[in-house]
Amino acid sequence: MGLKIAVVGGGSTYTPELVQGFATREDRLPLEELVLFDVDQERLGVVGGLAGRMLARAGWGGHLVQTGRLQEAIDGADFVVVQLRVGGQAMRLVDETLPLEFGCVGQETTGPGGFAKALRTVPVVLELAEETARRGAAGAWLVDFTNPVGIVTQALLDQGHRAIGLCNSAIGFQRQFAAHLGVPPERVELEHVGLNHLTWERAVRVDAADRLPELLDRHGEEIARDLGLPVALLRTLGVIPSTYLRYYYATSEVLDEQRRRPSRAEQVAEIERGLLELYRDPALDTKPELLERRGGAFYSEAAAALVASLHAGTGDVQVVDVRNDGTLPGLPDDAVVEVPARIDAAGAHPLPLAPLAPELLGLVQQAKAYEVLAVQAAVRGDRDVALKALLANPLVGEYRVAAPLLDALLQASRPYLPKFFPD
């Protein structure tokens, strides 16, 4: 029997990426019905139109549905893929610019901007998960690609939902390192450790041999330049940090750049306008090159591969966000971590890992404390807990900053925070 997959946030400009991934995996993913749900009907029509043309070009024989009714989307769904953005690009702009007024990094998934996004997003995704539990197929999976992925997945698993979080950082590194080493990507296995958007590549194995020292020796300068970090830092740590570690390792430099340059939100908004104009072309039936500048590279491969492996139970290894359950010593079992895991029909099973080095563990422990508090604040609408979360956030910390910053963040997101503003 064929599968039903619902995409919540189907009007996203990322959707053609996802459609391409599904269309090329019919051998492991017998998709019968693909439902795109979005509250923005005009945008859904534009994106859904391109999705339909892409699927027709691929010769897909299933049924594509576009709907603004959530119940219709998730009724009987085997998988619900979540890629929503509460408040749209307008709130992303606030998340990236308001923190700068308080001397903090402005970023949509980490720091105070990521915190504000979590407060808006967690309650919405939890409601969606409850609907999925009621209306989805028996054993339906919720696959979260909505940022901040680690916090959202923590909230979902805390409440017992059948969910897995997913980020494209690891697959991006896999492709990059494969190119440096001159091998196919499928031969590269990463020891990717940490929390979502706070990870390091601790080993890069090709046929079981760790090639990380070679990468740092031969390509370290280029890798470090791409990350915006000194190569000496990478060689001192002996790992390759994710791009998001620059917010922690070069905070002052990032702040200076953000104050002088247009925000990423403004750049993305411009790219999205161009993408939607391209998507309107009735002759377009392939993913346009401009989409690569939107971010989320290899999203289609990561998301579709995860869904396919969960369905087919193939047992391949992918990097996902799951419960720790002893994988990384020094963190609670119920902490959500981002690590390699073997994927089968029962879910994701983290591979055994050595403990984190102290210089990595300390930052992970502090960030996880922040994430736990952020979930509690979002679920309860509790200002005191929200303030504690900002105090625990490694990119905020000071009370004299955190207290007024919290007030400003809550006011800016007020229309989306009914639990904080019940009246």
Coordinates of C-alpha atoms in Angstrom, one line a residue, residues 200 232-239 241 249 359-360:
W200 CA 31.8 19.4 15.5
A232 CA 45.0 27.6 13.9
L233 CA 41.8 27.2 16.0
L234 CA 40.7 24.1 14.0
R235 CA 44.1 22.5 14.4
T236 CA 44.3 23.3 18.1
L237 CA 40.9 21.8 18.7
G238 CA 41.6 18.9 16.3
V239 CA 38.0 19.0 15.0
P241 CA 33.2 23.0 13.9
Y249 CA 34.4 31.5 18.8
E359 CA 36.4 22.1 25.7
L360 CA 33.5 20.8 23.8

